[in-house]
PDB file of C-alpha atoms in Angstrom:
ATOM      1  CA  GLN A   1     -40.778   5.398  40.617  1.00 75.00           C
ATOM      2  CA  VAL A   2     -38.661   6.927  37.980  1.00 81.00           C
ATOM      3  CA  GLN A   3     -39.576   6.324  34.364  1.00 88.00           C
ATOM      4  CA  LEU A   4     -36.978   6.695  31.578  1.00 92.00           C
ATOM      5  CA  VAL A   5     -37.803   7.318  27.935  1.00 93.00           C
ATOM      6  CA  GLU A   6     -35.073   7.070  25.300  1.00 95.00           C
ATOM      7  CA  SER A   7     -34.752   8.188  21.693  1.00 96.00           C
ATOM      8  CA  GLY A   8     -32.094   8.681  19.046  1.00 97.00           C
ATOM      9  CA  GLY A   9     -31.003   5.271  18.152  1.00 97.00           C
ATOM     10  CA  GLY A  10     -30.665   4.020  14.637  1.00 98.00           C
ATOM     11  CA  LEU A  11     -28.317   3.143  11.855  1.00 98.00           C
ATOM     12  CA  GLU A  12     -25.271   5.080  10.994  1.00 98.00           C
ATOM     13  CA  GLN A  13     -22.151   4.611   8.960  1.00 98.00           C
ATOM     14  CA  ALA A  14     -18.725   4.214  10.632  1.00 98.00           C
ATOM     15  CA  GLY A  15     -17.323   7.700  11.316  1.00 98.00           C
ATOM     16  CA  GLY A  16     -20.648   9.140  11.606  1.00 98.00           C
ATOM     17  CA  SER A  17     -22.525  10.472  14.630  1.00 98.00           C
ATOM     18  CA  LEU A  18     -25.810   9.824  16.675  1.00 98.00           C
ATOM     19  CA  ARG A  19     -27.335  11.636  19.629  1.00 98.00           C
ATOM     20  CA  LEU A  20     -29.274   9.639  22.167  1.00 98.00           C
ATOM     21  CA  SER A  21     -31.591  11.284  24.656  1.00 97.00           C
ATOM     22  CA  CYS A  22     -33.115   9.971  27.841  1.00 95.00           C
ATOM     23  CA  THR A  23     -35.762  11.869  29.701  1.00 92.00           C
ATOM     24  CA  ALA A  24     -36.774  11.025  33.291  1.00 87.00           C
ATOM     25  CA  SER A  25     -40.013  11.539  35.045  1.00 84.00           C
ATOM     26  CA  GLY A  26     -41.767  10.349  38.088  1.00 76.00           C
ATOM     27  CA  ARG A  27     -42.524  11.192  41.617  1.00 65.00           C
ATOM     28  CA  ILE A  28     -39.065  10.546  43.045  1.00 58.00           C
ATOM     29  CA  PHE A  29     -36.951  11.472  40.042  1.00 54.00           C
ATOM     30  CA  SER A  30     -35.335  14.522  41.910  1.00 57.00           C
ATOM     31  CA  ILE A  31     -33.556  12.117  44.205  1.00 52.00           C
ATOM     32  CA  SER A  32     -33.271   9.081  41.877  1.00 50.00           C
ATOM     33  CA  ILE A  33     -31.212  10.726  39.059  1.00 64.00           C
ATOM     34  CA  ALA A  34     -28.406  12.254  41.004  1.00 83.00           C
ATOM     35  CA  THR A  35     -26.261   9.973  38.828  1.00 91.00           C
ATOM     36  CA  MET A  36     -27.370   8.983  35.367  1.00 92.00           C
ATOM     37  CA  GLY A  37     -25.677   6.701  32.998  1.00 95.00           C
ATOM     38  CA  TRP A  38     -25.603   5.191  29.602  1.00 97.00           C
ATOM     39  CA  TYR A  39     -24.841   1.447  29.111  1.00 98.00           C
ATOM     40  CA  ARG A  40     -24.745  -0.844  26.290  1.00 98.00           C
ATOM     41  CA  GLN A  41     -25.098  -4.557  25.637  1.00 97.00           C
ATOM     42  CA  ALA A  42     -24.221  -6.495  22.500  1.00 97.00           C
ATOM     43  CA  PRO A  43     -25.570  -9.938  21.723  1.00 92.00           C
ATOM     44  CA  GLY A  44     -23.823 -12.485  23.938  1.00 94.00           C
ATOM     45  CA  LYS A  45     -22.053  -9.893  25.952  1.00 96.00           C
ATOM     46  CA  GLN A  46     -22.507  -8.470  29.335  1.00 96.00           C
ATOM     47  CA  ARG A  47     -23.997  -5.070  29.749  1.00 96.00           C
ATOM     48  CA  GLU A  48     -21.164  -2.390  30.125  1.00 96.00           C
ATOM     49  CA  LEU A  49     -20.733   1.083  31.294  1.00 96.00           C
ATOM     50  CA  VAL A  50     -20.558   3.821  28.470  1.00 98.00           C
ATOM     51  CA  ALA A  51     -20.729   6.973  30.576  1.00 98.00           C
ATOM     52  CA  LEU A  52     -21.930   8.366  33.895  1.00 96.00           C
ATOM     53  CA  ILE A  53     -22.806  11.892  34.828  1.00 95.00           C
ATOM     54  CA  THR A  54     -23.767  13.351  38.221  1.00 92.00           C
ATOM     55  CA  ASP A  55     -26.276  16.134  38.875  1.00 85.00           C
ATOM     56  CA  ARG A  56     -23.289  18.395  39.141  1.00 86.00           C
ATOM     57  CA  GLY A  57     -21.996  17.604  35.762  1.00 89.00           C
ATOM     58  CA  THR A  58     -19.183  15.380  36.755  1.00 94.00           C
ATOM     59  CA  SER A  59     -18.671  12.674  33.968  1.00 97.00           C
ATOM     60  CA  THR A  60     -16.716   9.468  33.526  1.00 96.00           C
ATOM     61  CA  TYR A  61     -16.439   7.171  30.481  1.00 98.00           C
ATOM     62  CA  GLY A  62     -15.802   3.634  29.574  1.00 97.00           C
ATOM     63  CA  ASP A  63     -12.357   3.112  28.049  1.00 97.00           C
ATOM     64  CA  SER A  64     -13.752   2.211  24.662  1.00 96.00           C
ATOM     65  CA  VAL A  65     -15.495   5.488  24.133  1.00 98.00           C
ATOM     66  CA  LYS A  66     -13.171   7.961  25.676  1.00 97.00           C
ATOM     67  CA  GLY A  67     -12.516  10.894  23.319  1.00 97.00           C
ATOM     68  CA  ARG A  68     -15.448   9.861  21.068  1.00 98.00           C
ATOM     69  CA  PHE A  69     -18.574  10.182  23.106  1.00 98.00           C
ATOM     70  CA  ILE A  70     -19.738  12.993  25.366  1.00 98.00           C
ATOM     71  CA  ILE A  71     -22.528  12.655  28.173  1.00 98.00           C
ATOM     72  CA  SER A  72     -24.298  15.695  29.158  1.00 96.00           C
ATOM     73  CA  ARG A  73     -27.644  16.673  30.939  1.00 93.00           C
ATOM     74  CA  ASP A  74     -30.111  19.369  31.092  1.00 89.00           C
ATOM     75  CA  ASN A  75     -31.400  19.309  34.596  1.00 80.00           C
ATOM     76  CA  ALA A  76     -34.232  21.782  33.884  1.00 81.00           C
ATOM     77  CA  LYS A  77     -35.606  19.214  31.323  1.00 84.00           C
ATOM     78  CA  ASN A  78     -34.683  16.221  33.260  1.00 85.00           C
ATOM     79  CA  THR A  79     -32.852  14.900  30.205  1.00 91.00           C
ATOM     80  CA  VAL A  80     -29.509  13.205  29.637  1.00 94.00           C
ATOM     81  CA  PHE A  81     -27.873  13.045  26.332  1.00 97.00           C
ATOM     82  CA  LEU A  82     -25.123  10.904  24.807  1.00 98.00           C
ATOM     83  CA  GLN A  83     -23.382  12.541  21.749  1.00 98.00           C
ATOM     84  CA  MET A  84     -21.662   9.672  19.934  1.00 98.00           C
ATOM     85  CA  ASN A  85     -19.032  10.678  17.495  1.00 98.00           C
ATOM     86  CA  SER A  86     -16.529   8.765  15.297  1.00 98.00           C
ATOM     87  CA  LEU A  87     -18.769   5.735  15.519  1.00 98.00           C
ATOM     88  CA  LYS A  88     -17.249   2.245  14.944  1.00 98.00           C
ATOM     89  CA  PRO A  89     -18.911  -0.901  14.102  1.00 98.00           C
ATOM     90  CA  GLU A  90     -17.887  -2.278  17.540  1.00 97.00           C
ATOM     91  CA  ASP A  91     -20.215   0.343  19.071  1.00 98.00           C
ATOM     92  CA  THR A  92     -23.210  -1.575  17.659  1.00 98.00           C
ATOM     93  CA  ALA A  93     -25.305  -2.602  20.701  1.00 98.00           C
ATOM     94  CA  VAL A  94     -28.578  -1.866  22.555  1.00 98.00           C
ATOM     95  CA  TYR A  95     -27.960   1.391  24.552  1.00 98.00           C
ATOM     96  CA  PHE A  96     -29.742   1.792  27.840  1.00 97.00           C
ATOM     97  CA  CYS A  97     -30.079   4.776  30.105  1.00 95.00           C
ATOM     98  CA  GLY A  98     -30.128   4.160  33.828  1.00 94.00           C
ATOM     99  CA  ALA A  99     -30.925   5.993  36.931  1.00 90.00           C
ATOM    100  CA  GLY A 100     -28.309   5.173  39.609  1.00 88.00           C
ATOM    101  CA  ASP A 101     -24.644   4.546  40.273  1.00 85.00           C
ATOM    102  CA  THR A 102     -24.076   1.090  39.204  1.00 90.00           C
ATOM    103  CA  ILE A 103     -25.487  -1.732  37.136  1.00 91.00           C
ATOM    104  CA  ALA A 104     -26.129  -3.781  40.265  1.00 91.00           C
ATOM    105  CA  THR A 105     -27.942  -1.023  42.150  1.00 86.00           C
ATOM    106  CA  MET A 106     -29.735   0.710  39.330  1.00 90.00           C
ATOM    107  CA  ARG A 107     -33.071   2.288  40.365  1.00 86.00           C
ATOM    108  CA  ALA A 108     -34.514   2.432  36.810  1.00 89.00           C
ATOM    109  CA  TRP A 109     -33.606   1.390  33.301  1.00 93.00           C
ATOM    110  CA  GLY A 110     -34.900   2.660  30.088  1.00 95.00           C
ATOM    111  CA  GLN A 111     -36.302   0.294  27.452  1.00 96.00           C
ATOM    112  CA  GLY A 112     -33.190   0.362  25.298  1.00 97.00           C
ATOM    113  CA  THR A 113     -32.614   1.739  21.891  1.00 97.00           C
ATOM    114  CA  GLN A 114     -30.596  -0.069  19.153  1.00 98.00           C
ATOM    115  CA  VAL A 115     -27.619   1.482  17.702  1.00 98.00           C
ATOM    116  CA  THR A 116     -26.178  -0.109  14.599  1.00 98.00           C
ATOM    117  CA  VAL A 117     -22.995   1.145  12.831  1.00 98.00           C
ATOM    118  CA  SER A 118     -22.115  -0.236   9.564  1.00 97.00           C
ATOM    119  CA  ALA A 119     -18.565  -0.649   8.319  1.00 93.00           C
TER     120      ALA A 119
END
C-alpha cells in the first residue's frame, strides 16, 4: 500500500509562511495518488479539507485558505507540497496529507504534522 511521509510543520508567527511536503512511496502509489490532498484537524474539531490536487495539476481549496495557500506536486519525485502564506492563528492544527479523493474513501494518510501559528 501507499506510504506517506510528511515534513515541514512547526511554529510560525502570524503573517509568516511554512511549506509542507508529503512524499509517497509504495507498490501501488502510481494508481493511488491520482488525487492527493492536504487536510487539517484542530482539537475538538472535525478533519477538514485544505486543498486537493490531481495528477494533472488541477487544484481546489477550502474556503478558509483560498488566496493564501498553494498546493503543488512534483510527480517525478512523488511529492506534494503545501505552501502556506499569510498564516493566521486559526490555521493552527495537525495537517495530514492523504492519497485519495475524499476523507471517507482515503486510501492512505500521513502521520500528521503540527502547525502552530502564534498571534
